XYZ file of C-alpha atoms in Angstrom:
650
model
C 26.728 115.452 -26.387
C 27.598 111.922 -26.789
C 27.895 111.373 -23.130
C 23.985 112.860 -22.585
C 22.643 111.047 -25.531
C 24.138 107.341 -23.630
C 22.609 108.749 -20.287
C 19.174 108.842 -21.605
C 19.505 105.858 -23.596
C 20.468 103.873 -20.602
C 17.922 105.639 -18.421
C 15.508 105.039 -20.939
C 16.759 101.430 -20.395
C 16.439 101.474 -17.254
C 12.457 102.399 -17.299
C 11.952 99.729 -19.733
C 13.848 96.810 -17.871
C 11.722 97.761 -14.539
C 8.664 97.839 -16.725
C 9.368 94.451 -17.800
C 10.680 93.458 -14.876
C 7.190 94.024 -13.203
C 5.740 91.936 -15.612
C 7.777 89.178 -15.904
C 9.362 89.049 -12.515
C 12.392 88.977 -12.899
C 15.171 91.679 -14.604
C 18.739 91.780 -15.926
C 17.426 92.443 -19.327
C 20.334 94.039 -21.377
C 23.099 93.234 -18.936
C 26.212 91.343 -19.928
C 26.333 88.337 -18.117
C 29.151 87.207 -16.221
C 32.085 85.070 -17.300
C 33.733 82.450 -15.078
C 37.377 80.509 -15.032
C 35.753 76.850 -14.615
C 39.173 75.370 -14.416
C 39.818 77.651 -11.144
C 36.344 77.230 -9.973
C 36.575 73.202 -9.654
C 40.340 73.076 -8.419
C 39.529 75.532 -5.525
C 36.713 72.857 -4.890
C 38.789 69.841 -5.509
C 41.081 72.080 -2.409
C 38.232 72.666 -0.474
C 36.830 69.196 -0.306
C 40.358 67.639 0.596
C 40.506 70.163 3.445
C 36.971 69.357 4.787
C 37.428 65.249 4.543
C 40.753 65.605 6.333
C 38.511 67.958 9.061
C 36.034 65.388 9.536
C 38.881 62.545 10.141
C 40.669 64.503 12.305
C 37.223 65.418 14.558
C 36.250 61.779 14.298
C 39.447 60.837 16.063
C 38.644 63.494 18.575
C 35.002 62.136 19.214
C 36.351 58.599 19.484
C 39.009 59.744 22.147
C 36.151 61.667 23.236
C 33.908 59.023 24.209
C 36.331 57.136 25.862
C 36.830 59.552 28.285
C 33.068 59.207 28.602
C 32.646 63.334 27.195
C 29.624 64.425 24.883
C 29.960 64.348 20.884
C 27.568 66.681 20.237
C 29.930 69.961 20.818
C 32.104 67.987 18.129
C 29.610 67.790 15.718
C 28.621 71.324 15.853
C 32.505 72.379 14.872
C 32.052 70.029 12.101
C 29.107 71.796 11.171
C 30.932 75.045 11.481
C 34.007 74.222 10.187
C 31.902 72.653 7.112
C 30.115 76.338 6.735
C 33.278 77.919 6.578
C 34.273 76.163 3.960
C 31.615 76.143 1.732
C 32.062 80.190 2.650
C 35.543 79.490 1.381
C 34.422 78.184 -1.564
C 32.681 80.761 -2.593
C 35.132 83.441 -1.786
C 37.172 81.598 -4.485
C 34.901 81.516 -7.292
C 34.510 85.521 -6.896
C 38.193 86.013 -6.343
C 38.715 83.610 -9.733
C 36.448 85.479 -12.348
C 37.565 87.115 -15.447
C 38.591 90.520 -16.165
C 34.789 90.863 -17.405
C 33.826 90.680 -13.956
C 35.382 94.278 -12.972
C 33.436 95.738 -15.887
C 29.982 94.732 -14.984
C 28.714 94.599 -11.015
C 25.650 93.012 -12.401
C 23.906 89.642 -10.720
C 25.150 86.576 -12.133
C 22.787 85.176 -15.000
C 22.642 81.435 -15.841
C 22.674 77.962 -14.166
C 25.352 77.114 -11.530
C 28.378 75.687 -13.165
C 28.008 72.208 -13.162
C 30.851 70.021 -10.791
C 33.666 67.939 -12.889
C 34.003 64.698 -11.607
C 37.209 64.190 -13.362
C 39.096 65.939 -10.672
C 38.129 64.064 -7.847
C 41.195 61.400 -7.096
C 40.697 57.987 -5.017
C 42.944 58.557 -2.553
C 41.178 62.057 -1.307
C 37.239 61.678 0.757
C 34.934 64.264 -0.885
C 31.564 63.814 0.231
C 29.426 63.639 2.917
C 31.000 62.389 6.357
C 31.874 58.877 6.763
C 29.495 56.622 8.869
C 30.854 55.470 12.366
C 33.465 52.502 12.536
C 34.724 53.015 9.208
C 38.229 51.116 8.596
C 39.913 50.743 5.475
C 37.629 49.336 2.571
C 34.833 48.054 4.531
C 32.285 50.219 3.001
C 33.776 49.096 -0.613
C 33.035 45.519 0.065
C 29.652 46.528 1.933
C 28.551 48.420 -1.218
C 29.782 44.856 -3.266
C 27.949 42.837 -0.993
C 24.722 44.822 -1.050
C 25.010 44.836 -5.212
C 25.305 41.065 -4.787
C 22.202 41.180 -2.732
C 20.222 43.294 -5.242
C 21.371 40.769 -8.256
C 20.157 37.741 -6.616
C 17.025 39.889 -5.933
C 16.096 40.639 -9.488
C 17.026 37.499 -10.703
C 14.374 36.012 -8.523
C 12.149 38.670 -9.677
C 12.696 37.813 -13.419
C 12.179 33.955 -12.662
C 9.049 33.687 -12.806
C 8.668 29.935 -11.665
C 9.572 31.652 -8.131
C 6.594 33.306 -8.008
C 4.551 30.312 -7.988
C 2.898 30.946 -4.836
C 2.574 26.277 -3.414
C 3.892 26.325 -0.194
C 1.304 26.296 1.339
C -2.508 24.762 0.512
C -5.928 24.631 2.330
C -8.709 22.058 1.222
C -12.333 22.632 1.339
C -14.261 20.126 0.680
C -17.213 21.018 -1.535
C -18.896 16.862 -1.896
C -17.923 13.652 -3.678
C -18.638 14.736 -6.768
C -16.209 16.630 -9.803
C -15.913 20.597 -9.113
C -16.676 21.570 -12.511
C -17.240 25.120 -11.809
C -14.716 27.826 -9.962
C -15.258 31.703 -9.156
C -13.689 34.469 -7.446
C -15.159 37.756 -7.107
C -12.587 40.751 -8.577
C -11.530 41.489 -4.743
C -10.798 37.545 -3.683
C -13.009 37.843 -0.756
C -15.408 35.026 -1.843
C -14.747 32.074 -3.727
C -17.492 29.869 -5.092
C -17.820 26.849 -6.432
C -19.943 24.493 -8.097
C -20.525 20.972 -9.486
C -21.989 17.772 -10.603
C -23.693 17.319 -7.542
C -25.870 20.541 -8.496
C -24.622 22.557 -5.411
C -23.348 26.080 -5.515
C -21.270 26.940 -2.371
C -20.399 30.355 -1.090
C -17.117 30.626 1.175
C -15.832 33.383 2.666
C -12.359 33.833 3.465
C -12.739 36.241 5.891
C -15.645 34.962 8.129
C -14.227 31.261 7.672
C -11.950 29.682 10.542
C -9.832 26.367 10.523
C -12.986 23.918 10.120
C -13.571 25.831 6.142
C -16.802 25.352 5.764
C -19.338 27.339 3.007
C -21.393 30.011 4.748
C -24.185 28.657 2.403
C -25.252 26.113 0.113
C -27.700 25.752 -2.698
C -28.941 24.357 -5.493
C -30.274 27.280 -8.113
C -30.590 25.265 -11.186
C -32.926 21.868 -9.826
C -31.331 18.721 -10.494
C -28.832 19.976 -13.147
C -24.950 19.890 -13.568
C -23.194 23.492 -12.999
C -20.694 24.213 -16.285
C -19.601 27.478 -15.211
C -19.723 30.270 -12.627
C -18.032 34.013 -13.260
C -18.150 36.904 -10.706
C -19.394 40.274 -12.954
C -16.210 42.558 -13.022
C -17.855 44.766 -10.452
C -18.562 41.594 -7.613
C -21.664 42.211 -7.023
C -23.438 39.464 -8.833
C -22.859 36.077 -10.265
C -23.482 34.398 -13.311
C -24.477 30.826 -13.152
C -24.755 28.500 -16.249
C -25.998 24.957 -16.255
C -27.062 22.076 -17.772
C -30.306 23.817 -18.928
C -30.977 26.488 -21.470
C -31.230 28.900 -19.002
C -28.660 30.847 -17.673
C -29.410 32.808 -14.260
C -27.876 35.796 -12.521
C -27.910 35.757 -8.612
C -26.105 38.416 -6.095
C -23.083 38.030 -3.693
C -25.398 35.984 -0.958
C -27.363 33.576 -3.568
C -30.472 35.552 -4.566
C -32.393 35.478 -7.969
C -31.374 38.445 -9.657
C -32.547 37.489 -13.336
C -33.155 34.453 -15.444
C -32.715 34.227 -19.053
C -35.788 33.213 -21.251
C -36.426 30.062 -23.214
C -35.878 30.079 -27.131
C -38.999 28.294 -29.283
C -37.343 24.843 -30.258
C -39.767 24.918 -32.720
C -38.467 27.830 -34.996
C -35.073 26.401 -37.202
C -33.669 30.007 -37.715
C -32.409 30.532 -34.224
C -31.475 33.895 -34.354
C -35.661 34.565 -34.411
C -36.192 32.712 -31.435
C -35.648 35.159 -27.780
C -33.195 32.515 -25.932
C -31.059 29.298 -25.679
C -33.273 26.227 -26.667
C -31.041 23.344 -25.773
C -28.685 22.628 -22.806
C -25.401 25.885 -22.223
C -21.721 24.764 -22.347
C -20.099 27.771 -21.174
C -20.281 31.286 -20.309
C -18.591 34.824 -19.433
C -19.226 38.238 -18.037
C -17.750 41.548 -20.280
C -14.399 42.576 -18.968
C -15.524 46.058 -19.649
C -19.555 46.207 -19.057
C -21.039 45.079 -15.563
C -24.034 44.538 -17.180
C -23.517 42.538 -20.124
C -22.447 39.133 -20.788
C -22.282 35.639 -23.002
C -23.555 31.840 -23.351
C -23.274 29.300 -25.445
C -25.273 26.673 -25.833
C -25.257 23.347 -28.280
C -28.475 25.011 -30.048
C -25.310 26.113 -31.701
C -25.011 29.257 -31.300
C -23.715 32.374 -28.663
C -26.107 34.870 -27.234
C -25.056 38.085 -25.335
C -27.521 39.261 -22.703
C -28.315 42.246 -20.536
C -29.033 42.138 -16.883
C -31.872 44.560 -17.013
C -33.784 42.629 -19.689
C -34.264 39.335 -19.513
C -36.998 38.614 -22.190
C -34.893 38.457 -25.089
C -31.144 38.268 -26.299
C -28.943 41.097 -26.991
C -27.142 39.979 -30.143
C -26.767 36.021 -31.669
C -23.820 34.989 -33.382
C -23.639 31.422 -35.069
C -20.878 29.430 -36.064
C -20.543 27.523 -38.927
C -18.281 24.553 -40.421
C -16.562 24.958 -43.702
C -19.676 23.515 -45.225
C -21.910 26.065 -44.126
C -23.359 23.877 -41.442
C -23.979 24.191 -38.035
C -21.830 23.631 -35.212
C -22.054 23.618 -31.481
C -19.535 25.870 -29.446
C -18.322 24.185 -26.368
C -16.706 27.409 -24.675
C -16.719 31.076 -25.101
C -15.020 34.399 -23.932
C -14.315 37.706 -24.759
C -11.452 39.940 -25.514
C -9.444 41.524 -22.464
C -10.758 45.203 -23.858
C -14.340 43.603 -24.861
C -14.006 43.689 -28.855
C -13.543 40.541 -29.991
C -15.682 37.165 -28.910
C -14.067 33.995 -29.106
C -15.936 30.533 -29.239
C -14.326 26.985 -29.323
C -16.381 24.366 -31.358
C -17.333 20.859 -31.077
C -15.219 20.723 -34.497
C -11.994 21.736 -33.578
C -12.610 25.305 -35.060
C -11.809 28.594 -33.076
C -14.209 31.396 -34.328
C -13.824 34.911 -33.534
C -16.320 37.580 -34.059
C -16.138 41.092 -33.880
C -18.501 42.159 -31.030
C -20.677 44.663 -33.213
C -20.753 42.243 -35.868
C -22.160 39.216 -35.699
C -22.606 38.166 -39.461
C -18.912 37.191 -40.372
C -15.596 36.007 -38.351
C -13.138 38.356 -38.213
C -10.561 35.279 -37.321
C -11.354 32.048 -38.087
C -9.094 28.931 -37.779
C -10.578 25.538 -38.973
C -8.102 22.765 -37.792
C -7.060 24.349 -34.333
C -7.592 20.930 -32.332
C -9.231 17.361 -33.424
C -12.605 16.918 -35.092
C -14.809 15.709 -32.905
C -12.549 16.942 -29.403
C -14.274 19.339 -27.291
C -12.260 22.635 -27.032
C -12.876 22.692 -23.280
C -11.738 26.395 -22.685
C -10.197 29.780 -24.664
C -8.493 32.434 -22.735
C -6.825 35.188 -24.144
C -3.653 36.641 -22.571
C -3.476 40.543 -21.091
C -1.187 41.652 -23.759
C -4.856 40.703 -25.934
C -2.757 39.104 -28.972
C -2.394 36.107 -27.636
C -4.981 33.234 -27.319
C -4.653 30.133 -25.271
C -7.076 26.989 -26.223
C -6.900 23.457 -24.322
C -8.409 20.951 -26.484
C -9.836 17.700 -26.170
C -7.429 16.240 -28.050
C -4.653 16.298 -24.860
C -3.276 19.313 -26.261
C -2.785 22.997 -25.081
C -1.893 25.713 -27.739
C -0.809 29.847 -27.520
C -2.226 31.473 -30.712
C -1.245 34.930 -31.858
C -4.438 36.055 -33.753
C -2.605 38.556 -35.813
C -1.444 35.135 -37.824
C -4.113 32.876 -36.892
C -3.531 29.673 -39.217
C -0.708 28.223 -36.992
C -0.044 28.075 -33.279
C 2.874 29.772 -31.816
C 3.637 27.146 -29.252
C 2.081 23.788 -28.982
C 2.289 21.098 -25.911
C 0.495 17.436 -25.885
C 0.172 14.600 -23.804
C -2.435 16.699 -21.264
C -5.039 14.129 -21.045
C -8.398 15.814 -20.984
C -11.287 13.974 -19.877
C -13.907 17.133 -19.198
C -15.318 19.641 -21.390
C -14.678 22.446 -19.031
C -10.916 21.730 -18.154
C -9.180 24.688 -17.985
C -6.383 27.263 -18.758
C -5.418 30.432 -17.916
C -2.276 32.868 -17.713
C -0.383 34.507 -14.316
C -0.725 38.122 -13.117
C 2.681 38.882 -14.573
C 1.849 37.116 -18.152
C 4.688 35.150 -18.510
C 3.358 31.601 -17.269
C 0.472 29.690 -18.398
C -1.585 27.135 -16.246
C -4.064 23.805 -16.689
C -4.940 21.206 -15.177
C -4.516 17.013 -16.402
C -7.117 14.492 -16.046
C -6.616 11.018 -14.401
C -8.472 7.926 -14.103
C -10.012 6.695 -10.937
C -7.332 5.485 -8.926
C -4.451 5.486 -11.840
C -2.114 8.159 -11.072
C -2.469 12.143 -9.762
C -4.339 14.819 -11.411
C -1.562 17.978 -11.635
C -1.303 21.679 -12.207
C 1.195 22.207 -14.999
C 2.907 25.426 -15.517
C 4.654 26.228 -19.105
C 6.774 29.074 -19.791
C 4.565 31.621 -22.352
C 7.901 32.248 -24.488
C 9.460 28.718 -24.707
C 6.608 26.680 -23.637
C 8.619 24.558 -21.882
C 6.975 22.709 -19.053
C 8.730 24.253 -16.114
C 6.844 23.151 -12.655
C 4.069 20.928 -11.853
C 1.980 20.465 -8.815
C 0.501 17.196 -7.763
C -2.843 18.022 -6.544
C -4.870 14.789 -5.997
C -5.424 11.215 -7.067
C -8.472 12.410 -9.437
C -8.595 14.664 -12.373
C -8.042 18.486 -12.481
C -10.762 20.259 -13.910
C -10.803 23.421 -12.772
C -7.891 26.315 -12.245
C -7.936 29.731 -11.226
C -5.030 32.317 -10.627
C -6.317 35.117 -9.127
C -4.063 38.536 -9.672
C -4.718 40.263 -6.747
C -4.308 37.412 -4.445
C -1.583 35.703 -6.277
C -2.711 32.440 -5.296
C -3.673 29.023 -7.321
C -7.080 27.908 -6.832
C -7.792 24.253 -8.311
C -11.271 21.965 -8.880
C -10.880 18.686 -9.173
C -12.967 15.231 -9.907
C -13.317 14.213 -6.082
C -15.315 17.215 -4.692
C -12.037 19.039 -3.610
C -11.173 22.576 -4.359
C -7.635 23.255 -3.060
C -6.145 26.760 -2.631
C -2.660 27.394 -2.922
C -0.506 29.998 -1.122
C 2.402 31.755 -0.203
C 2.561 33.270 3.172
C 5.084 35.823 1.494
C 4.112 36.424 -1.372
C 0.303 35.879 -1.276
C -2.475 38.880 -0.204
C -5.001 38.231 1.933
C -7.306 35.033 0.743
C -6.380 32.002 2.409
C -4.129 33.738 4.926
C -7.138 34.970 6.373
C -8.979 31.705 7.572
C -5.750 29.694 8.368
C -5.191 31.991 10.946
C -8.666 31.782 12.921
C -9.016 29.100 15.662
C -12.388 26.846 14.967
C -14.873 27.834 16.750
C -16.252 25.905 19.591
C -19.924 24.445 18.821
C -22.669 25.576 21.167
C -24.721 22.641 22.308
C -28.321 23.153 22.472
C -29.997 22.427 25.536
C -33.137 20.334 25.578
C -34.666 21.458 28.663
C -34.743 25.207 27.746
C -38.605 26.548 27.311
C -39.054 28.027 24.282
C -40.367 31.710 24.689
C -43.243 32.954 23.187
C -43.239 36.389 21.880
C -46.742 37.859 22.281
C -46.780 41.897 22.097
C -50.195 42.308 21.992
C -50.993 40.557 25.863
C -51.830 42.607 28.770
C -49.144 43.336 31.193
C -50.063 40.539 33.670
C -50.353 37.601 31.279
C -46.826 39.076 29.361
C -44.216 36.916 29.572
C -40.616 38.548 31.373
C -38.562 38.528 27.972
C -35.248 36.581 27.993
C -32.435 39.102 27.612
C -29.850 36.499 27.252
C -30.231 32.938 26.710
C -26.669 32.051 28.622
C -28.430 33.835 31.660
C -31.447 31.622 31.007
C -29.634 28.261 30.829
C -27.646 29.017 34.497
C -31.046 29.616 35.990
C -32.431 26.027 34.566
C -29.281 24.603 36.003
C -30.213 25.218 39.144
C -33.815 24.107 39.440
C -34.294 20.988 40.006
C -36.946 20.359 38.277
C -36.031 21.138 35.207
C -32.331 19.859 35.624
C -33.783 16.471 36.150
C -31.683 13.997 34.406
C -34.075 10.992 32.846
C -33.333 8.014 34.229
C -31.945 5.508 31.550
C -33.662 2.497 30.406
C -33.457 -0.338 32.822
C -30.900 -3.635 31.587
C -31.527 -6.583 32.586
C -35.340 -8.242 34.728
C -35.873 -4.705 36.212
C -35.720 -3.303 39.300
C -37.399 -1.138 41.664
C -41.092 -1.327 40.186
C -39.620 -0.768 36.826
C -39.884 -3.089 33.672
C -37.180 -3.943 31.714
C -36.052 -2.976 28.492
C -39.010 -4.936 26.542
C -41.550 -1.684 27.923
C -42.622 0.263 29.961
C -46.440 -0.012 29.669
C -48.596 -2.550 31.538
C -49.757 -4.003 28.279
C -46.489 -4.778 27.299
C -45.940 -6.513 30.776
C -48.925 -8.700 29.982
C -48.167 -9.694 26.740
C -44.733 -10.605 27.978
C -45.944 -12.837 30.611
C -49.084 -14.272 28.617
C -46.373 -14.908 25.665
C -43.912 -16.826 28.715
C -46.817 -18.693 30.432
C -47.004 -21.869 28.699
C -49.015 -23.824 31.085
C -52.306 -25.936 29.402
C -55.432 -25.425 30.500
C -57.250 -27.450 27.996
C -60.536 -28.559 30.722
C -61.260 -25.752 32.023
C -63.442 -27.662 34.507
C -60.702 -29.247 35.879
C -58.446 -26.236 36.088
C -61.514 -24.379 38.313
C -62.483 -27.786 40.631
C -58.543 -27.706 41.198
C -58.876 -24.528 43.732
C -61.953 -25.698 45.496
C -60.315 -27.875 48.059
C -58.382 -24.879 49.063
C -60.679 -22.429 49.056
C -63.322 -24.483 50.726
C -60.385 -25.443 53.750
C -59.074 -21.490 53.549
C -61.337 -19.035 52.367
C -59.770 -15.815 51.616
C -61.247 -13.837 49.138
C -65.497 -13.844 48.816
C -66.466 -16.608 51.511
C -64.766 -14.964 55.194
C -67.400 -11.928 53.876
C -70.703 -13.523 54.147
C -69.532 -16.063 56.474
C -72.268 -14.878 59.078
C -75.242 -14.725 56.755
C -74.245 -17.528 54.609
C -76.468 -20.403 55.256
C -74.909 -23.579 54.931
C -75.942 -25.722 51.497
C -77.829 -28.538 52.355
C -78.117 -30.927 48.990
C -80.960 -33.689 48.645
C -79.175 -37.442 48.776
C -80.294 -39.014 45.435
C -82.488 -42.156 45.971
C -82.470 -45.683 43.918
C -84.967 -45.094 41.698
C -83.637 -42.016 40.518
C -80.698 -44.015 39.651
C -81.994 -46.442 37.722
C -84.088 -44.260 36.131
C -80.571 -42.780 35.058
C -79.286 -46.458 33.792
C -82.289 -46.795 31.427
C -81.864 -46.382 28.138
C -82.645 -43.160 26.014
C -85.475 -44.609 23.560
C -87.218 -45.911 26.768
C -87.529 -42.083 28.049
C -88.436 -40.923 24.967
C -91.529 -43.279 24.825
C -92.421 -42.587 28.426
């Protein structure tokens, strides 16, 4: 009875494992799993492994012998293969022949992971492992594996020194005028760079259509006759933000077109948040980090206006900044937060200000004494960790604030001397530096880049860039290389043909271009569509084509003959002209004979002509009678010698 009653319960069992089974997908459900001698297991290993390394040794010394001879290794490493198959067969044999006594009471599949392998048994002196590599003797590989960890640790130390990174090997110039660069820009891919400056030009280079000469694809002047304070690519590319010396900032696209232009406040109204736009000349200016559509000026109407691209007739939101007094105050430079909440503006005195973005009533930080009264704050830039807040003052100082405790600076340097209001700071791709630029006077030292560590703040390189100030300075993350403005018109990019992208690399690579002189001779054609088919014109299909066929007619290959040096020659007048009039007046002006009697000068030809006739008398020398003049008597003499009141009275 027993024995039936454990049938059907296992049967039963059996139903309900397969049922489950086919749901789950796998079975073994109420089997007793296996148990296993690990200490058997991992010596018969330990066995195995010794036996296969002192296989492969022994086959290696075969192949070598081998291949001396000049026979094929391949047959060798097939038995290795083999051999290495009938050992891990081995292996296994052994862990079945070194299970329990459980293991005869159960035929069941095994259940749980593979035992794990105990390196504790392996021994120096025995190879376990994969096969050796060719040419191994004694403890090569050791000191291989030392010399490649050597390798590695001078690798990431220069990866964790970040002054290595600095990419200033190598530098291009371009050459943007005579005047200060006040204004720098790279769109978010580093294909274009633009700058701008006191000379009102805004220059558009491209590093990828520019060759070895580096010159600006175009040129222009957006804002009339005034200075540019800042230019910023929208996070996007696509268009560019100018801001000038006017109270009007404008938006133009990647190739220089109006996009938008920001309206004109009333100057008139004193509350300034009821007026539409700026009514006195920007300072500074930023695009959102976050919105393409959206961004900020400042102005010294003293206060900071957001705008939207798509409507240009009035202001987004106005925030104003105020001295401890209440007062008014003019921010010098603005920017936002690297996520877009906070807005940051520097003022004239020596206050940082930071809003919320949403609300523009009260500072949500607010530091009073952060640089001189009276200094510009000529830039703010907050780092990517968006904590901390870099501000380089007029007062020859640059300071790292941590706005969670906002009344004291973290770090502080001095002796920067800062002549601009737009001199600038910013931090590198990997956060851990922090750049600006000096000022210099004309002709008194070199304007530098200086590069501080963002924990220490110790001044740890320095490039000389110039002999004029640095205004500008740009690191660009993608390219990893140092852009710089400066006060003679230059704007120098610095690279690393290592460790740089793209950029520079790009045009220092292209041979200049030959220039195409134009030929004067060439007709110029005349595009008429609308004549009939025997008046049209053949239409040039290539002007190179065009030019060899003037070359050979020699008509229109005639070289002009060059002015004539010297009295002339062959019919032609010398250099004084070319015209007859000018001939005369040249020889009336030289002729300096005096013909005061003019009498006198005629009677002096008549001898001659009457002795050689040439030009009217050998014509009518037939029909010409000869002159025949009366002889004048005595009387008519006399009557000649009397006196004139005698003839009167006669």
């Amino acid at each position: 009875m027993d024995a039936k009653k454990e049938h059907k319960e296992s049967s039963y069992m059996m139903e309900d494992d397969g049922e489950i089974g086919s749901v789950m997908g796998f079975s073994g459900f109420g089997k007793k799993a296996r148990t296993f001698d690990f200490n058997a297991i991992f010596e018969q290993t330990r066995r195995t492994a010794i036996e296969r390394s002192q296989r492969v040794l022994e086959d290696r010394e075969r192949e070598a012998q081998m291949e001396v001879e000049g026979e094929s290794s391949k047959s060798v490493k097939a038995s290795v293969q083999s051999e290495g198959t009938k050992a891990s067969a081995a292996a296994s044999r052994a862990q079945k022949s070194g299970s329990g006594s459980d293991d005869s009471e159960s035929d069941s599949e095994l259940v749980g992971p593979p035992p794990p392998p105990r390196p504790d048994a392996q021994e120096d002196d025995e190879l376990v492992g994969p096969p050796l590599p060719p040419g191994y003797t004694g403890n090569t590989a050791v000191s291989d594996d030392e010399d490649d960890d050597d390798e590695g640790g001078t690798q990431e130390d220069d990866d964790d020194d970040p002054v290595k990174k600095i990419p200033d090997t190598h530098e291009i110039i371009l050459q943007h005028g005579t005047k200060t660069v006040s204004a720098l820009a790279l769109d978010p891919s580093g294909a274009r760079l633009v700058t701008g400056g006191y000379d009102y030009d805004v220059r558009f280079w491209d590093f990828a259509g520019m060759d070895q000469s580096l010159q600006a694809f175009r040129s222009l002047q957006p804002c009339d006759c005034h200075q540019i304070k800042s230019l910023q690519y929208s996070i996007t590319g696509d268009v560019l933000l100018v801001v000038s010396g006017n109270a009007q900032a404008k938006v133009l696209d990647r190739d220089g077109f109006n996009v938008m232009e920001c309206i004109k406040g009333d100057q008139y109204i004193v509350d300034m948040a009821n007026t539409k736009g700026h009514t006195a000349m920007l300072n500074s200016g930023c695009w959102h980090p976050k919105m393409k559509e959206e961004f900020m000026t400042c102005s010294n109407d003293g206060t900071v206006r957001t705008w939207d691209v798509k409507s240009e007739k009035q202001h987004k939101s106005v925030f104003k900044p105020r001295s401890f007094q209440g007062k008014k105050v003019i921010p010098i430079c603005c920017t936002y937060s690297r996520d877009g909440k906070l807005i940051a503006a520097g003022c004239q005195d020596g206050s940082i200000q930071i809003w919320d973005r949403n609300l523009s009533v009260h500072t949500k930080f607010h530091c009073r004494q952060a640089h001189a009264v009276g200094s510009d704050t000529s830039c703010l830039c907050f780092s990517y960790d968006g904590v901390t807040l870099a501000s380089r003052g007029g007062d020859d100082t640059l300071k790292v604030w941590d706005i969670r405790s906002f009344r004291k600076p973290v770090n502080e340097a001095s002796g920067l001397t800062n002549y601009f209001s737009m001199t600038d700071c910013c931090f590198s791709p990997d956060n851990k530096l922090l750049l600006t630029g000096t000022s210099v006077k004309r002709e008194q030292g070199s304007g530098k880049l200086v590069f501080f560590d963002k924990l220490s703040f110790k001044r740890v390189y320095e490039i000389e860039v110039t002999n004029a100030s640095v205004v500008r300075c740009l690191w660009h993350p993608k390219l990893n290389q140092v852009m710089a403005g400066t006060g003679n018109g230059l704007a120098k990019v610095y690279y690393d043909p290592v460790k740089s992208h793209r950029g520079a690399k790009l045009c220092v690579v292209k041979s200049q271009r030959k220039g195409k002189h134009a030929e004067t001779l060439t007709q110029d054609y005349i595009i008429t569509p609308h004549a009939l088919p025997m008046f049209r014109d053949a239409r040039q299909r290539s002007t190179r084509k065009q030019l060899e066929k003037d070359r050979l007619d020699p008509k229109k290959s005639h070289k002009p003959e060059p002015p004539v040096s010297g009295p002339g020659r062959g019919g032609r007048v010398a250099a004084h002209g070319g015209t007859l009039s000018s001939f005369i007046v040249k020889n009336i002006a030289l002729d300096k004979t005096d013909d005061s009697n003019p009498r006198e000068a005629i009677l002096r030809h008549a001898k001659e002509a009457s002795e050689n006739p040439y030009w009217v008398a050998p014509a009518y020398k037939e029909t010409q009678p000869e002159p025949v003049f009366a002889e004048e008597s005595d009387e008519d003499e006399e009557a000649d010698k009397e006196p004139e009141w005698k003839k009167r009275k006669i």
